[in-house]
mmCIF file of C-alpha atoms in Angstrom:
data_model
loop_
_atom_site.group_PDB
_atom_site.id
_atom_site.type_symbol
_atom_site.label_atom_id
_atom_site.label_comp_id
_atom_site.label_asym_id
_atom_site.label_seq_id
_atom_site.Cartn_x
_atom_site.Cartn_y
_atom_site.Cartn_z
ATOM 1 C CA UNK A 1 129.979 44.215 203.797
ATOM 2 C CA UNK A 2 132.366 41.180 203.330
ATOM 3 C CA UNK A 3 129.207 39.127 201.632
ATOM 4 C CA UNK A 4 128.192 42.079 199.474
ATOM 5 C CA UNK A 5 132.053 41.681 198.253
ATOM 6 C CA UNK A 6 131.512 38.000 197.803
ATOM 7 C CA UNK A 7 128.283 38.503 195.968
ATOM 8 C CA UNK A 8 130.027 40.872 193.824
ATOM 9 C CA UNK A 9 133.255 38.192 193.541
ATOM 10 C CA UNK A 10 130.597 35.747 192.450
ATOM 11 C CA UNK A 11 129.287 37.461 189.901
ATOM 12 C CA UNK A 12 132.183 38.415 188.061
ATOM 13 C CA UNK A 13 133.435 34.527 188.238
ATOM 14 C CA UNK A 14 129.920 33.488 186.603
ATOM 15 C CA UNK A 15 130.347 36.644 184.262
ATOM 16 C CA UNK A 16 134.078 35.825 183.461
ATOM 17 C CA UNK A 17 133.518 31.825 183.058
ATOM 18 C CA UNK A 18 130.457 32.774 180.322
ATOM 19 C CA UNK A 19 132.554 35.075 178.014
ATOM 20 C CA UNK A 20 135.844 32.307 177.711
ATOM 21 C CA UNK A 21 133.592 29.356 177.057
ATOM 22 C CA UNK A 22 131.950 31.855 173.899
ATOM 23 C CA UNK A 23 133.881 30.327 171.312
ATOM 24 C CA UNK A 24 132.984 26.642 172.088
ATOM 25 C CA UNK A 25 129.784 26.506 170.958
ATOM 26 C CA UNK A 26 130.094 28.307 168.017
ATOM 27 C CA UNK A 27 133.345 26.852 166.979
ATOM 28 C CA UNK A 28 132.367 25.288 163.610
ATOM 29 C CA UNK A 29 130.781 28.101 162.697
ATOM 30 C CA UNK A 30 133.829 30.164 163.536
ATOM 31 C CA UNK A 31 135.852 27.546 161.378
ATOM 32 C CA UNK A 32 133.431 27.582 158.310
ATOM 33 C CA UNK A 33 133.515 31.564 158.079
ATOM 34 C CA UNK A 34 137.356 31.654 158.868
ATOM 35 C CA UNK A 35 137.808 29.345 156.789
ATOM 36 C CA UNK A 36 140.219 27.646 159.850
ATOM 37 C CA UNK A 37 140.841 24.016 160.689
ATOM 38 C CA UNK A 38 140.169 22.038 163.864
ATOM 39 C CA UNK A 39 143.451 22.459 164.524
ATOM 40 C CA UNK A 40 143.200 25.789 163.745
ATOM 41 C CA UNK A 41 140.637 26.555 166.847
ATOM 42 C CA UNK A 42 143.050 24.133 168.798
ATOM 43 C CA UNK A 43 145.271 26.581 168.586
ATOM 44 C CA UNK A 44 143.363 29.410 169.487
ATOM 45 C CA UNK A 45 142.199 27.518 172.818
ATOM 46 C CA UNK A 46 146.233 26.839 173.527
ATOM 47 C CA UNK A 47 146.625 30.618 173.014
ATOM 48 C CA UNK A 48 144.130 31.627 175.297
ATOM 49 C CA UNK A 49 145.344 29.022 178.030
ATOM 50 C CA UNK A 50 148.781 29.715 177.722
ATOM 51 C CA UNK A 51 148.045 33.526 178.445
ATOM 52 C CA UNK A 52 145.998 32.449 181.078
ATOM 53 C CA UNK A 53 148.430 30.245 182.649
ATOM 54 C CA UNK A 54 151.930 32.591 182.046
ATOM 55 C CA UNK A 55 150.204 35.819 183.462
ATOM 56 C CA UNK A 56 149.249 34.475 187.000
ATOM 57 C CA UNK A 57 152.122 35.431 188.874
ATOM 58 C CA UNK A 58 152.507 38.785 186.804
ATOM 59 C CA UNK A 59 148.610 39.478 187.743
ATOM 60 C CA UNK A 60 149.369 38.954 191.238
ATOM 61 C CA UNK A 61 152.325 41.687 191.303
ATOM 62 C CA UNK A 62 149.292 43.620 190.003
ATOM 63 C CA UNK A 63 146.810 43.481 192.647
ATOM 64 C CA UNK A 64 149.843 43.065 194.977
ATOM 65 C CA UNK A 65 150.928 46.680 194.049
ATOM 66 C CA UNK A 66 147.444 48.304 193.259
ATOM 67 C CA UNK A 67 145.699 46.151 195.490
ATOM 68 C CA UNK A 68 142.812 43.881 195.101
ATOM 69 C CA UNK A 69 139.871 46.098 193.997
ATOM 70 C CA UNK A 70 141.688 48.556 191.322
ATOM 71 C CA UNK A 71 142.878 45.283 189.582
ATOM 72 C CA UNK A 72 140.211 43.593 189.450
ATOM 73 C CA UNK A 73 138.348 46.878 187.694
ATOM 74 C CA UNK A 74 141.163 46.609 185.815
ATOM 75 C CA UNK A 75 141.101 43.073 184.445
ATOM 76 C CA UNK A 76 137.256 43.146 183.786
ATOM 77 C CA UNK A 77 137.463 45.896 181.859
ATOM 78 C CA UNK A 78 140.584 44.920 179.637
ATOM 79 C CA UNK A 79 138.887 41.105 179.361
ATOM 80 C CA UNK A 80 135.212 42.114 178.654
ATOM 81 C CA UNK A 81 136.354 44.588 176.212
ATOM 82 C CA UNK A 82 138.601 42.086 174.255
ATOM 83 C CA UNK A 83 135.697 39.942 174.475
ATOM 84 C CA UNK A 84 133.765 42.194 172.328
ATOM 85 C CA UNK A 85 136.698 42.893 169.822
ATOM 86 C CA UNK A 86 137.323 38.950 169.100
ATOM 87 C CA UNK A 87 134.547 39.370 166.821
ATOM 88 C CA UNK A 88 136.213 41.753 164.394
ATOM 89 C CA UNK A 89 139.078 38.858 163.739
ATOM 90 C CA UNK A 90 139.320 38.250 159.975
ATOM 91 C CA UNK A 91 142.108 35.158 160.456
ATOM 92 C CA UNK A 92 143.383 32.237 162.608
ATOM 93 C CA UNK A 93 145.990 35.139 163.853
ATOM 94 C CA UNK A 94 143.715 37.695 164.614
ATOM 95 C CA UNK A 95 141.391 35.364 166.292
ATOM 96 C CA UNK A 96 144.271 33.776 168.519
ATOM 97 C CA UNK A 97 146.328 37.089 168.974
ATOM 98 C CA UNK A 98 142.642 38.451 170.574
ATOM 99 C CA UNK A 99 141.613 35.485 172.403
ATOM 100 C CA UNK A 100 144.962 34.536 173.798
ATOM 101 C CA UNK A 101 145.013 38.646 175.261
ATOM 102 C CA UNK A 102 141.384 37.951 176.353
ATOM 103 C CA UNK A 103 143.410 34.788 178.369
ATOM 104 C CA UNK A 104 145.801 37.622 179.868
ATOM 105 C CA UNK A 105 143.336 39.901 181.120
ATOM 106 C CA UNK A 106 141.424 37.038 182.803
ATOM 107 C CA UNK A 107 144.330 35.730 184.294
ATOM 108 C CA UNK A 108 143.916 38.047 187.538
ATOM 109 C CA UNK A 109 140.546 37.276 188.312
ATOM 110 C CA UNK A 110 141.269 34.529 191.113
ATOM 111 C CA UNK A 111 144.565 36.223 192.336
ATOM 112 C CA UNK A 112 142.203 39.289 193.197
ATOM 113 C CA UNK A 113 139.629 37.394 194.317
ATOM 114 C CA UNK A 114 141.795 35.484 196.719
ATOM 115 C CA UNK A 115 143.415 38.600 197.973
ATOM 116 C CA UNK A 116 140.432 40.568 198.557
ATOM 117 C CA UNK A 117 138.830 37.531 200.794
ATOM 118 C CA UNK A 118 142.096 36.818 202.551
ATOM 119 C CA UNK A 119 141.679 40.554 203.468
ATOM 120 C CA UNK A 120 138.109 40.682 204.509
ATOM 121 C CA UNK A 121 136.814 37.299 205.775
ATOM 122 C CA UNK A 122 138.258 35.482 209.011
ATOM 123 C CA UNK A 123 140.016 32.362 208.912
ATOM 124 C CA UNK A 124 136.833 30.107 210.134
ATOM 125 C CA UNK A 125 135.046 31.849 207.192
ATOM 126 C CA UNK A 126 137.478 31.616 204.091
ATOM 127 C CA UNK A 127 137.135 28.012 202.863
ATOM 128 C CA UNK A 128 132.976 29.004 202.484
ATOM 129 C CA UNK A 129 134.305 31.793 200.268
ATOM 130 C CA UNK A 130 136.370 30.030 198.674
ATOM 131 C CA UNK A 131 133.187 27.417 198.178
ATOM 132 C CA UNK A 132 130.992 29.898 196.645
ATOM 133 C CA UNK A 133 133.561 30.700 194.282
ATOM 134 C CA UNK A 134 134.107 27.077 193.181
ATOM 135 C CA UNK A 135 130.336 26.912 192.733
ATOM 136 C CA UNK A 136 130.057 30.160 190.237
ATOM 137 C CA UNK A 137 132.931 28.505 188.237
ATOM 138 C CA UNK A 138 130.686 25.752 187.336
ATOM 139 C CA UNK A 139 127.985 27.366 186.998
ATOM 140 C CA UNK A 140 129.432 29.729 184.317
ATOM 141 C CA UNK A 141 130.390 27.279 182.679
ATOM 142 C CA UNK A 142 127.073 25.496 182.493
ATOM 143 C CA UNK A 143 125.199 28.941 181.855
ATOM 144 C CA UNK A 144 127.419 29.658 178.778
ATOM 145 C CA UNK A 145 126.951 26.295 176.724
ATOM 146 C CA UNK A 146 123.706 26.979 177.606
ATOM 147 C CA UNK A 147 122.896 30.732 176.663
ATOM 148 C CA UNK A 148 125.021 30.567 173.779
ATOM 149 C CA UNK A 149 123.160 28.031 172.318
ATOM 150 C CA UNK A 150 120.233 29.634 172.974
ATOM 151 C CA UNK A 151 121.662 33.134 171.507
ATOM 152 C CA UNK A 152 123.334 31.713 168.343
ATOM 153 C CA UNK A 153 120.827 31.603 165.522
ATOM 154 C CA UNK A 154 119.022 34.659 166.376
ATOM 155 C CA UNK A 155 122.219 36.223 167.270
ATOM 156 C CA UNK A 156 125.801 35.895 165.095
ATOM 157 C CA UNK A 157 128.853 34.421 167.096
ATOM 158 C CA UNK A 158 130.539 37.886 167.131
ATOM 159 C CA UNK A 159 127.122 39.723 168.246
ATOM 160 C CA UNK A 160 127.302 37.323 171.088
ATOM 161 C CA UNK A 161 130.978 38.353 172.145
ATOM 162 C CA UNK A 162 129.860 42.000 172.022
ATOM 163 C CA UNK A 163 126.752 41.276 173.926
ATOM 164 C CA UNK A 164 128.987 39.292 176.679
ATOM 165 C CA UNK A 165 131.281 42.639 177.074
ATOM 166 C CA UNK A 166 128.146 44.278 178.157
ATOM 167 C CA UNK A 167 127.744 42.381 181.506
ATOM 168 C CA UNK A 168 131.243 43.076 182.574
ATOM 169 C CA UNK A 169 131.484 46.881 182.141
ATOM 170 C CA UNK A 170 128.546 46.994 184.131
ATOM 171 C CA UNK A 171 129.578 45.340 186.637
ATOM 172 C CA UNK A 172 133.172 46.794 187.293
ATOM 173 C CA UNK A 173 131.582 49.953 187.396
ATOM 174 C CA UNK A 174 128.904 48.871 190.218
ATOM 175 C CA UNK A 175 131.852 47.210 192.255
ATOM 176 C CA UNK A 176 133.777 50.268 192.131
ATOM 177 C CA UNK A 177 130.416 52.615 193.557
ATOM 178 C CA UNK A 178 129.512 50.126 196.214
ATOM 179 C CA UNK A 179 132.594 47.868 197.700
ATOM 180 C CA UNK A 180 135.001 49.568 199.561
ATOM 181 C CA UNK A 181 139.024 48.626 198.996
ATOM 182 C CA UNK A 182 138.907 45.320 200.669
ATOM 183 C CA UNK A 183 142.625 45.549 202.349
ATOM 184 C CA UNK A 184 141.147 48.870 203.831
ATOM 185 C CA UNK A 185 138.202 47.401 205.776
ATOM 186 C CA UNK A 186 140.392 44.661 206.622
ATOM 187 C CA UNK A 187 142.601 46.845 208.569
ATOM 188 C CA UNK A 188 139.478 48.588 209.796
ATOM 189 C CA UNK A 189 138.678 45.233 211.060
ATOM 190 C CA UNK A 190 141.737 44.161 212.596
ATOM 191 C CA UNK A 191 142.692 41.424 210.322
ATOM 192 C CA UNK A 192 145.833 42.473 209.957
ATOM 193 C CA UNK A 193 146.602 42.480 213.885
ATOM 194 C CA UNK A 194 145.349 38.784 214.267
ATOM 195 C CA UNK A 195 141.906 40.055 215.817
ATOM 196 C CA UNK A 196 139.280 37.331 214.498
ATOM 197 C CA UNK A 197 141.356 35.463 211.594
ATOM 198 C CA UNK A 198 143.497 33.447 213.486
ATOM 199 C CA UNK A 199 146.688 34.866 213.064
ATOM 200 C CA UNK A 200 149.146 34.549 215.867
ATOM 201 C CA UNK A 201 148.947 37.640 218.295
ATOM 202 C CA UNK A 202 151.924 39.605 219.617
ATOM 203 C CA UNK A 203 152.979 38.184 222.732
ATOM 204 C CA UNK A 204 151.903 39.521 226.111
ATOM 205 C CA UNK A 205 154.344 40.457 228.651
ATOM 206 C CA UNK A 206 156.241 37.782 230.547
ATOM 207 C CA UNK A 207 155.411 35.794 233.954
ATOM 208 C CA UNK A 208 155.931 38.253 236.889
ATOM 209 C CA UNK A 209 158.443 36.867 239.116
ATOM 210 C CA UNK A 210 157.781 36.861 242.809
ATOM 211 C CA UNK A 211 159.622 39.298 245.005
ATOM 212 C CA UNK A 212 161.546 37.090 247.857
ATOM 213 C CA UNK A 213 160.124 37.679 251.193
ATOM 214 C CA UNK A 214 162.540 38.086 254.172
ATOM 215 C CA UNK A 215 161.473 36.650 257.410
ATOM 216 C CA UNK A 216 161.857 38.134 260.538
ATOM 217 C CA UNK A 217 165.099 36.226 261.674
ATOM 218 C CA UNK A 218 166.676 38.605 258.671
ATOM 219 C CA UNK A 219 167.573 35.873 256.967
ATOM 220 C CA UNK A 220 166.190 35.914 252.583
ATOM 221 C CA UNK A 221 163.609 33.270 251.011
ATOM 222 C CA UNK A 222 165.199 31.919 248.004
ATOM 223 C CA UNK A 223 162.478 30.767 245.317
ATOM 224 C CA UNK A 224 163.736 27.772 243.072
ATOM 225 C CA UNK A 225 163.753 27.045 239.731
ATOM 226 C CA UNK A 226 162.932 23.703 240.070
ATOM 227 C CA UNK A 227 160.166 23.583 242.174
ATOM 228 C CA UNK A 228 158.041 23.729 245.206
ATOM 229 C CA UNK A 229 161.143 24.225 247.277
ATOM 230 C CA UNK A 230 163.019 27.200 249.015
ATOM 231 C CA UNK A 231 166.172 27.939 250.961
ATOM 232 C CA UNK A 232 166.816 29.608 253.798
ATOM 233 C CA UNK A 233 170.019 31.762 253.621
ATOM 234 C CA UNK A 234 172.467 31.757 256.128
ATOM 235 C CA UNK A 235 172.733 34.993 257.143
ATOM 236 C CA UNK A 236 171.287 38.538 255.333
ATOM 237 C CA UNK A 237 174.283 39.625 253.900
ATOM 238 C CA UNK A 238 176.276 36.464 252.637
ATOM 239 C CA UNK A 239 176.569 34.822 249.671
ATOM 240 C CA UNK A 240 176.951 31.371 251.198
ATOM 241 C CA UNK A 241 175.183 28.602 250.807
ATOM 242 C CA UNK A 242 171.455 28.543 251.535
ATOM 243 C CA UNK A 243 169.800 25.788 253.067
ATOM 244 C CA UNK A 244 167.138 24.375 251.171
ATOM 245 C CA UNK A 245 163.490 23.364 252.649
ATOM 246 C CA UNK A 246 160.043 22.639 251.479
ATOM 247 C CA UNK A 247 157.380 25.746 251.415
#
């Protein structure tokens, strides 16, 4: 099930990296109806990164508290729906105020992500996760230069945003019917005892100590501390000195 969850982590990386790059290709159009500057669209970029950037550590509180899977539903929903509502802007504030929330909501993506995989996959098996999720970065971001181009014409740049919502609903709703709470089957797994990730285990019981022996001149066996050799005590019942010999 942990590769179904990647899969699904995949997906929504690819899904998430084609709805922020929507407004780069059709930027001078944006500017042209807008009636905005390069600057202006500057702006709106800084707005969506500075969301981005601010809410990381807030997002992982989030999926901290809720844990991985809820916020992750969560975030998709809130991003892919403010996705589709960046078309209605009539201004540079509108268009900034929408796109820097869109930043927000996307902010929690990787926080989840990482969560869920530090909870499900073992230690020998979390830097190819972590791989795969490098690789759908890039290729979002090469899919939506790509589709976008291909979409604007006989679509309009705001038909495009709403059409990009569309992949994201669905799939928050298919992650939430088919991958269980990740934390859950980690525990289910033992990752959270150490059992196949690497983490340190509880330690064992301590070295049993030998019981001395007592010849049969009635005299005790003394085992030292520092080494191979013994001593002989003097007598059964004193506390004298012992003699000391090799075993």
């Amino acid at each position: 099930m942990r590769y179904t969850l990647l899969a699904f982590l995949c997906a929504v990386t690819v899904i998430a990296y084609i709805q922020r790059s929507a407004l780069s290709v059709p930027s001078k159009q944006i500017e042209a109806e807008l009636a905005l500057t390069s600057q202006d669209m500057g702006t709106v970029w800084l707005a969506w990164y500075t969301g981005y950037a601010v809410f990381q550590l807030p997002a992982g509180w989030v999926a901290h508290r809720l844990g991985s899977k809820p916020a992750l539903i969560g975030f998709a929903v809130t991003w892919s729906a403010l996705t589709a509502t960046v078309g209605a802007a009539t201004g540079f504030t509108g268009l900034a105020v929408l796109w820097g929330l869109m930043g927000v909501a996307q902010s929690g993506i990787f926080v989840c992500a990482a969560k869920a995989v530090g909870a499900t996959f073992r230690s020998t098996e979390q830097a190819f996760a972590s791989g795969a999720l490098q690789c759908s970065m890039a290729g979002g971001a090469a899919l939506s230069v790509y589709v976008t181009g291909q979409l604007l014409g006989p679509l309009t740049w705001p038909e495009i945003l709403a059409a990009y919502a569309v992949p994201g609903i669905a799939w928050a709703a298919a992650f939430a019917l088919v991958v269980p709470r990740p934390e859950g089957a980690g525990a289910r797994r033992g990752t959270r005892t150490g059992r196949g990730t690497g983490a340190p285990r509880a330690p064992g019981p301590g070295p049993v100590v030998p019981v001395a022996h007592r010849p049969a001149d009635g005299s005790a066996l003394c085992n030292s501390s520092n080494g191979p050799a013994r001593s002989r005590c003097s007598s059964p019942g004193s506390r004298g000195t012992c003699k000391s010999r090799r075993a």
